[in-house]
mmCIF file of C-alpha atoms in Angstrom:
data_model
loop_
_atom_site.group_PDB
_atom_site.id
_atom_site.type_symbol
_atom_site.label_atom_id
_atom_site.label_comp_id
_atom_site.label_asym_id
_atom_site.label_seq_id
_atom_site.Cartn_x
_atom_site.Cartn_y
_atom_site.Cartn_z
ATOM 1 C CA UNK A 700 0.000 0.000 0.000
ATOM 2 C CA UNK A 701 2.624 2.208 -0.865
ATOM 3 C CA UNK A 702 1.414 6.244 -0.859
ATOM 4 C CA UNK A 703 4.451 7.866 -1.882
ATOM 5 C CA UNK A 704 6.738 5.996 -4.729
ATOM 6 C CA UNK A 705 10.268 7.058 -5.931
ATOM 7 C CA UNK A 706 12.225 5.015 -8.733
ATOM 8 C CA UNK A 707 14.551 3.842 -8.621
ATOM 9 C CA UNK A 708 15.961 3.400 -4.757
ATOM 10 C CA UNK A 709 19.548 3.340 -6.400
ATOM 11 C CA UNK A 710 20.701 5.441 -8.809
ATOM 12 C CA UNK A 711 24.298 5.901 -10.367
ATOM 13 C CA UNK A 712 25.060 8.035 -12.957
ATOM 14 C CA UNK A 713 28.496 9.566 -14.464
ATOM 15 C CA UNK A 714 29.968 12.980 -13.755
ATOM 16 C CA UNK A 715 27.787 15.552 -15.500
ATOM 17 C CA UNK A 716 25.895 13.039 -17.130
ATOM 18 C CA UNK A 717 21.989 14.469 -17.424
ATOM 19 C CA UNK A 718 19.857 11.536 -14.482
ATOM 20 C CA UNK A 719 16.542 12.341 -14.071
ATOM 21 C CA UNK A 720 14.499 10.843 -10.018
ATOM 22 C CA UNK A 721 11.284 9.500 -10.472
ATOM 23 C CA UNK A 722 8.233 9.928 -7.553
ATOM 24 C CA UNK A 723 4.789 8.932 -8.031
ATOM 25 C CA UNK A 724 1.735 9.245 -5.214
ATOM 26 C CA UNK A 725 -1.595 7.768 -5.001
ATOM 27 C CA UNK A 726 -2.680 10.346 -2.582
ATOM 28 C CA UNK A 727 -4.186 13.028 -4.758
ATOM 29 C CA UNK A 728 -1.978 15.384 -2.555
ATOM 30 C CA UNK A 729 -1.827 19.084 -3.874
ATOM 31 C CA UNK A 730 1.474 19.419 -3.257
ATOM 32 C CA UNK A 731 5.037 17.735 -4.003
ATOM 33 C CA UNK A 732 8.305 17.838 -2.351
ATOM 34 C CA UNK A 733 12.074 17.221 -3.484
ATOM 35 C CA UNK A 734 14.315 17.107 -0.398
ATOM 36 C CA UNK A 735 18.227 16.521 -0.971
ATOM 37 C CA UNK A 736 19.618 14.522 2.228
ATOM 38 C CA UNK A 737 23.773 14.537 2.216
ATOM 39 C CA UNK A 738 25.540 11.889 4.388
ATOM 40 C CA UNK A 739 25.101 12.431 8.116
ATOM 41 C CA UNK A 740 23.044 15.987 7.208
ATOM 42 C CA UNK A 741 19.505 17.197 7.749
ATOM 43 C CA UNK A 742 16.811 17.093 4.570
ATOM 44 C CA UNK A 743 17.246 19.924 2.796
ATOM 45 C CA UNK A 744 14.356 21.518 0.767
ATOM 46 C CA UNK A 745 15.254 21.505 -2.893
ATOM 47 C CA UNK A 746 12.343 22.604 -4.238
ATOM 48 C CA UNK A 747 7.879 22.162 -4.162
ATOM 49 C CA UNK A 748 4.630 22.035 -6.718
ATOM 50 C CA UNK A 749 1.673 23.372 -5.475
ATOM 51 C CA UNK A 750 -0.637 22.072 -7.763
ATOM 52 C CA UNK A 751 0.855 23.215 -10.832
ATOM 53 C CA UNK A 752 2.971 26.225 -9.592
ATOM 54 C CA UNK A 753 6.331 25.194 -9.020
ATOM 55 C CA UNK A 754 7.946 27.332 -5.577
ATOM 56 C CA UNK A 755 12.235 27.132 -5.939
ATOM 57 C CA UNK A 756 13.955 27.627 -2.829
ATOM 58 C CA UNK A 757 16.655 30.294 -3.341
ATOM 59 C CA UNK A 758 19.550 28.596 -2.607
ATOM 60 C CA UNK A 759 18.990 25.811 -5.124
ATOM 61 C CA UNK A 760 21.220 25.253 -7.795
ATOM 62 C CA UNK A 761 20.168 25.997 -11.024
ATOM 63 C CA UNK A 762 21.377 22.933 -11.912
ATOM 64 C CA UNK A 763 18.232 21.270 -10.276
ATOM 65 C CA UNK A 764 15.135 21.139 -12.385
ATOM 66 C CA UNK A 765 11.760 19.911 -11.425
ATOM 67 C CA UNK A 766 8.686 18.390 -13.561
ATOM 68 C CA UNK A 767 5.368 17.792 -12.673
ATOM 69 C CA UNK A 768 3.395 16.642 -15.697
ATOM 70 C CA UNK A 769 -0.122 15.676 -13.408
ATOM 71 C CA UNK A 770 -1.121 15.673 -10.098
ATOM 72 C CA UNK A 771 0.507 11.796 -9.375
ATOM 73 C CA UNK A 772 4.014 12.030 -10.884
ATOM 74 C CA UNK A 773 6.714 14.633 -10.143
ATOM 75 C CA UNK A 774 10.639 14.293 -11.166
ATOM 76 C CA UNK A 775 13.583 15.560 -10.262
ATOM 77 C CA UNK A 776 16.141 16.319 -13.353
ATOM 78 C CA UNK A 777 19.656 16.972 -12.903
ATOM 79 C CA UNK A 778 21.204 18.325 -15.583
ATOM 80 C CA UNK A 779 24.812 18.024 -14.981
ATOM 81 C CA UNK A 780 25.848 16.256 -11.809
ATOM 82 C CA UNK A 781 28.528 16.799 -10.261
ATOM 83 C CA UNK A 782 30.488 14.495 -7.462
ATOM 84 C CA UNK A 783 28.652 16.912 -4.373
ATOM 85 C CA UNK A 784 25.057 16.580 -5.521
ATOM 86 C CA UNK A 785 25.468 12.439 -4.728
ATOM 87 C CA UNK A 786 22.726 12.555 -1.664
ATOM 88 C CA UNK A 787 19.849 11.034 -0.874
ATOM 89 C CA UNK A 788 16.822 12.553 -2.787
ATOM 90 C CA UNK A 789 13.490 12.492 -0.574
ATOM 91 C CA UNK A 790 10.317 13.180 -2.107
ATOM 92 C CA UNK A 791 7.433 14.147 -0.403
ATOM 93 C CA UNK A 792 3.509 15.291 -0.380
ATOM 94 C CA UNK A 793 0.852 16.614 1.106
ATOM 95 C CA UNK A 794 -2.599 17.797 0.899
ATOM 96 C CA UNK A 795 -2.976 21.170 0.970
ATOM 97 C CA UNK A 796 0.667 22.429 2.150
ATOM 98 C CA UNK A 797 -0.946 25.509 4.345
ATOM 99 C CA UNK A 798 -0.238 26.032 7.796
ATOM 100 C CA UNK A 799 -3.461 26.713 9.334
ATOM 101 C CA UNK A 800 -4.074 28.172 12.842
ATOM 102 C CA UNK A 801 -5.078 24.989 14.092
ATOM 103 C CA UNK A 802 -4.091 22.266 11.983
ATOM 104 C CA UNK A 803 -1.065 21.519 9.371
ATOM 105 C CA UNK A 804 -0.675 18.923 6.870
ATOM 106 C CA UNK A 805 1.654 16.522 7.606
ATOM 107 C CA UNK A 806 3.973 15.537 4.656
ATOM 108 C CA UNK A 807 4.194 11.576 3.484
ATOM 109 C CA UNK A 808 7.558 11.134 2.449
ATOM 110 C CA UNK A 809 8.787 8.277 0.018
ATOM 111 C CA UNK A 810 11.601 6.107 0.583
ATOM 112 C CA UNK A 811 14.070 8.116 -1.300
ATOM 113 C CA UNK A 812 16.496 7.306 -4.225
ATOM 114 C CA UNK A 813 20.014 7.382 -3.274
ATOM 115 C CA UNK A 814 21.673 8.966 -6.401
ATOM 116 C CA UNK A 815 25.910 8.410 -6.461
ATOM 117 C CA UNK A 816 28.298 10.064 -9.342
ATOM 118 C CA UNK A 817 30.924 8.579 -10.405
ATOM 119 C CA UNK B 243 15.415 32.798 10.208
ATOM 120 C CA UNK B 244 13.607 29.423 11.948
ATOM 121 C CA UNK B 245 16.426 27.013 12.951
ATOM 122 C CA UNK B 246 16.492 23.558 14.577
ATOM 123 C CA UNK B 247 19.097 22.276 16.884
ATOM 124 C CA UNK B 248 19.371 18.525 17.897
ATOM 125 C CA UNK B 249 22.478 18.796 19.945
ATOM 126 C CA UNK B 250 23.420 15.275 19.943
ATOM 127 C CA UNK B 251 24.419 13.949 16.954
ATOM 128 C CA UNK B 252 24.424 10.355 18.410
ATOM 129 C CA UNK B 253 22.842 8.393 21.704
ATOM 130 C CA UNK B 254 23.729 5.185 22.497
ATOM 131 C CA UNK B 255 21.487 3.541 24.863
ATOM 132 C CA UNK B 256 20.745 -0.366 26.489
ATOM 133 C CA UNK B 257 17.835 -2.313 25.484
ATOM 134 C CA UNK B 258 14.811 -1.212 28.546
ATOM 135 C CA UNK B 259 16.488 2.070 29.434
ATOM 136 C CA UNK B 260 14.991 5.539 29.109
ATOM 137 C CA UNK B 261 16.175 7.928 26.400
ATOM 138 C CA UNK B 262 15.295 11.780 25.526
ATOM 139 C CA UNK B 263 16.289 13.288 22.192
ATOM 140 C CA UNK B 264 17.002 17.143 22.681
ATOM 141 C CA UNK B 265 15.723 19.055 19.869
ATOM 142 C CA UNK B 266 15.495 23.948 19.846
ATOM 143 C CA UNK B 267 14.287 26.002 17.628
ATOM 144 C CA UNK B 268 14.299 29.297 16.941
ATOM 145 C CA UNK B 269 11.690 31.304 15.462
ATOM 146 C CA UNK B 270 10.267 34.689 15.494
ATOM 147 C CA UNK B 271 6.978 33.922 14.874
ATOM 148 C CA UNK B 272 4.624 30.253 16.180
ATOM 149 C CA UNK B 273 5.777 27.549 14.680
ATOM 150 C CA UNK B 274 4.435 23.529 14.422
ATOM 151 C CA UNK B 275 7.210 20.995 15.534
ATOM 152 C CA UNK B 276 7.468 17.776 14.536
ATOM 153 C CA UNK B 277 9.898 14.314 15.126
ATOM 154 C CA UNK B 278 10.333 12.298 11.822
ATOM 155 C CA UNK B 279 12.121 8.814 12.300
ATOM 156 C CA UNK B 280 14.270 7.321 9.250
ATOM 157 C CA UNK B 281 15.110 3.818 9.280
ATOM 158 C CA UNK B 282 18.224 2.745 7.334
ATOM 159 C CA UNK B 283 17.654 3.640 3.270
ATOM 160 C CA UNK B 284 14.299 4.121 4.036
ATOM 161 C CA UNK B 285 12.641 7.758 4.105
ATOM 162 C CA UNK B 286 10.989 10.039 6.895
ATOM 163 C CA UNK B 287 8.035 8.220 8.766
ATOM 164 C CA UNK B 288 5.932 10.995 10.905
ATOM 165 C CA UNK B 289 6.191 9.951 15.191
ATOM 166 C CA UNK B 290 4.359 12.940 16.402
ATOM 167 C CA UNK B 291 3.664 16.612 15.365
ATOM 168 C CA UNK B 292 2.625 19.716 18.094
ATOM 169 C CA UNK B 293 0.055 21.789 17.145
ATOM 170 C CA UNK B 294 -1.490 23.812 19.884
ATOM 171 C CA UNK B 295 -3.438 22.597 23.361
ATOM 172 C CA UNK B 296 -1.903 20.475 25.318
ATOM 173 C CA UNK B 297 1.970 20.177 25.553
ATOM 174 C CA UNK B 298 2.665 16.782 26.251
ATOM 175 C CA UNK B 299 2.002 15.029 23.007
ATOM 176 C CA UNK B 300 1.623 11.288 22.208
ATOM 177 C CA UNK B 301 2.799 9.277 18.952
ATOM 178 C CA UNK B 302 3.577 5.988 17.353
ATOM 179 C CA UNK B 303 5.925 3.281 18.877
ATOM 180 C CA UNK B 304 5.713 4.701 22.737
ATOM 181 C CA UNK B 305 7.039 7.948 22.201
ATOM 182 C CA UNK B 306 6.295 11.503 23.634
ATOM 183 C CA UNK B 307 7.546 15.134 23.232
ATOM 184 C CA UNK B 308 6.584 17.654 25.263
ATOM 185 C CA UNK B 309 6.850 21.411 23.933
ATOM 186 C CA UNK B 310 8.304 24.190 26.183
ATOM 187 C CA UNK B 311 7.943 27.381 24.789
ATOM 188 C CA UNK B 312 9.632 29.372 27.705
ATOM 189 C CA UNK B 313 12.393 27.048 26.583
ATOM 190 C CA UNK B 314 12.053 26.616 22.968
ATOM 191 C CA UNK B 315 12.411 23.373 23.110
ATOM 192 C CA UNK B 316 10.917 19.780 22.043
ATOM 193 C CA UNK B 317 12.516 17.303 23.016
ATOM 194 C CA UNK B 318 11.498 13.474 22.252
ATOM 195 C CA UNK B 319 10.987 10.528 25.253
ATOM 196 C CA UNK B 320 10.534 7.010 25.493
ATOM 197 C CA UNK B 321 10.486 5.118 29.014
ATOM 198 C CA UNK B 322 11.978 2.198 27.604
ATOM 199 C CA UNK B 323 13.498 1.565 24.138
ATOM 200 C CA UNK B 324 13.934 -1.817 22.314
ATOM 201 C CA UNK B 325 16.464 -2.740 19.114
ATOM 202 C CA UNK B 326 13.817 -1.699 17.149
ATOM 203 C CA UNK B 327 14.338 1.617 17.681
ATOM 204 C CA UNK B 328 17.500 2.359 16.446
ATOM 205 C CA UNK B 329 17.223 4.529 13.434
ATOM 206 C CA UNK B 330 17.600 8.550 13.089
ATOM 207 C CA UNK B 331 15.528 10.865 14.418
ATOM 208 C CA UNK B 332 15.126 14.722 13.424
ATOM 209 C CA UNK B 333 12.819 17.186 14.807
ATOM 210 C CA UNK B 334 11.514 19.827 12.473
ATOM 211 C CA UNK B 335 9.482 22.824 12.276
ATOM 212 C CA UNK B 336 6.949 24.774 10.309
ATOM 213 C CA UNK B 337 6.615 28.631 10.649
ATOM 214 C CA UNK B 338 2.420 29.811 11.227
ATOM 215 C CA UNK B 339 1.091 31.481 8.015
ATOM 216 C CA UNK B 340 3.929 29.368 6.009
ATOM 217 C CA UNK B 341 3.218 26.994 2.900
ATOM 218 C CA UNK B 342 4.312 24.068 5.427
ATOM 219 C CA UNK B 343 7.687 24.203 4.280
ATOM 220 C CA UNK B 344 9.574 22.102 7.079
ATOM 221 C CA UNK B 345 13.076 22.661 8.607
ATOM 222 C CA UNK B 346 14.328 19.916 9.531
ATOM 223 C CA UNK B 347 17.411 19.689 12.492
ATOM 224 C CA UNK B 348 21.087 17.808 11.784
ATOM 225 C CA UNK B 349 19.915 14.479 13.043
ATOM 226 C CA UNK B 350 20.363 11.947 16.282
ATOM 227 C CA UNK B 351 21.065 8.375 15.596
ATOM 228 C CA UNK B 352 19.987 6.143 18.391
ATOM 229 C CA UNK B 353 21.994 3.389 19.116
ATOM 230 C CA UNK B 354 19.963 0.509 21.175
ATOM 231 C CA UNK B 355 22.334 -1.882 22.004
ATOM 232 C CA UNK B 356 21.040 -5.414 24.389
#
């Protein structure tokens, strides 16, 4: 009964070789997540779709691109990797993604696809 | 600028003992706190968020947190932990009026030896 799906778990690619992360949900959550998760290092907000409207955190690299072609499937595309962006990539939803006075959503998080560059 | 600080970045502990995770924040506005657990190459699994009301809150597997604001903390309990436990823990939070965007602290790995 998995919610939130990301293919594949393991993924190795080649310096600066285009890889693109794969997560699917049968939620019908509003809103997707990418977190990227370094060794020994908190999640780190990458970037999130709010229905259609994609929000980019400032400090993420440009080299990060996100796609969200319906409301089930969003994926993470990096264009050129380089040897620091091997991490962990969490992805994550929830339903509305508003923090209300007296209630929040509480985000489902896959199981994450561990990306290394060689 | 929220921030989260889990001060130890490991705990070892024996099979049946106590533990407490120590987890601050600082915010200048409410926030929502929250303890995810990760099991090895797995991702985050919810144990319990803090809303509002009461302070001592209740979640999965026998834990608690109880929410001091005078403090600014949140830290995590359990009377009595088993092998099953050991994984990583973070505590996060979510700024009022925010779209839920969580920030997550550094991490403590538990280490529930027998």
């Amino acid at each position: 009964d998995a919610m939130v799906i990301q293919n594949p778990r393991y993924q190795v690619t080649q310096f600066g070789k285009p890889v693109t992360l794969s997560c699917s949900q049968t939620l019908n959550h509003n809103v997707m997540y990418w977190y990227q998760q370094k060794s020994s290092q908190a999640p780190k907000l990458l970037f999130h779709y709010y229905d259609k409207d994609f929000n980019n955190e400032a400090d993420t690299p440009d080299n990060f691109q996100s796609r969200r072609p319906n409301t089930s499937f969003c994926f993470l595309d990096i264009r050129s990797p380089g040897l620091g962006d091997a991490a962990m990539y969490l992805c994550a939803t929830s339903r509305v993604g508003l923090v209300l006075a007296n209630d929040t959503d509480t985000q489902y998080f896959g199981p994450g696809t561990r990306l290394t560059v060689l | 600028a929220q921030s989260v600080t889990q001060l130890d970045s490991q705990v070892p502990v024996f099979e049946e003992a106590p533990v407490e995770l120590r987890c601050n924040y600082s915010s200048s506005v409410s926030v929502y706190l929250f303890w995810y657990v990760q099991y090895p190459n797995q991702g985050l699994q919810l144990l319990l968020k803090y809303l509002s009301g009461s302070t001592l809150v209740k979640g999965i597997n026998g834990f608690e947190a109880e929410f001091n604001k005078s403090q600014t903390s949140f830290h995590l309990r359990k009377p009595s932990v088993h092998i099953s436990d050991t994984a990583e823990y973070f505590c996060a939070v979510s700024e009022w009026g925010s779209q839920g965007n969580l920030i997550f602290g550094k991490g403590t790995k538990l280490s529930v030896k027998p």
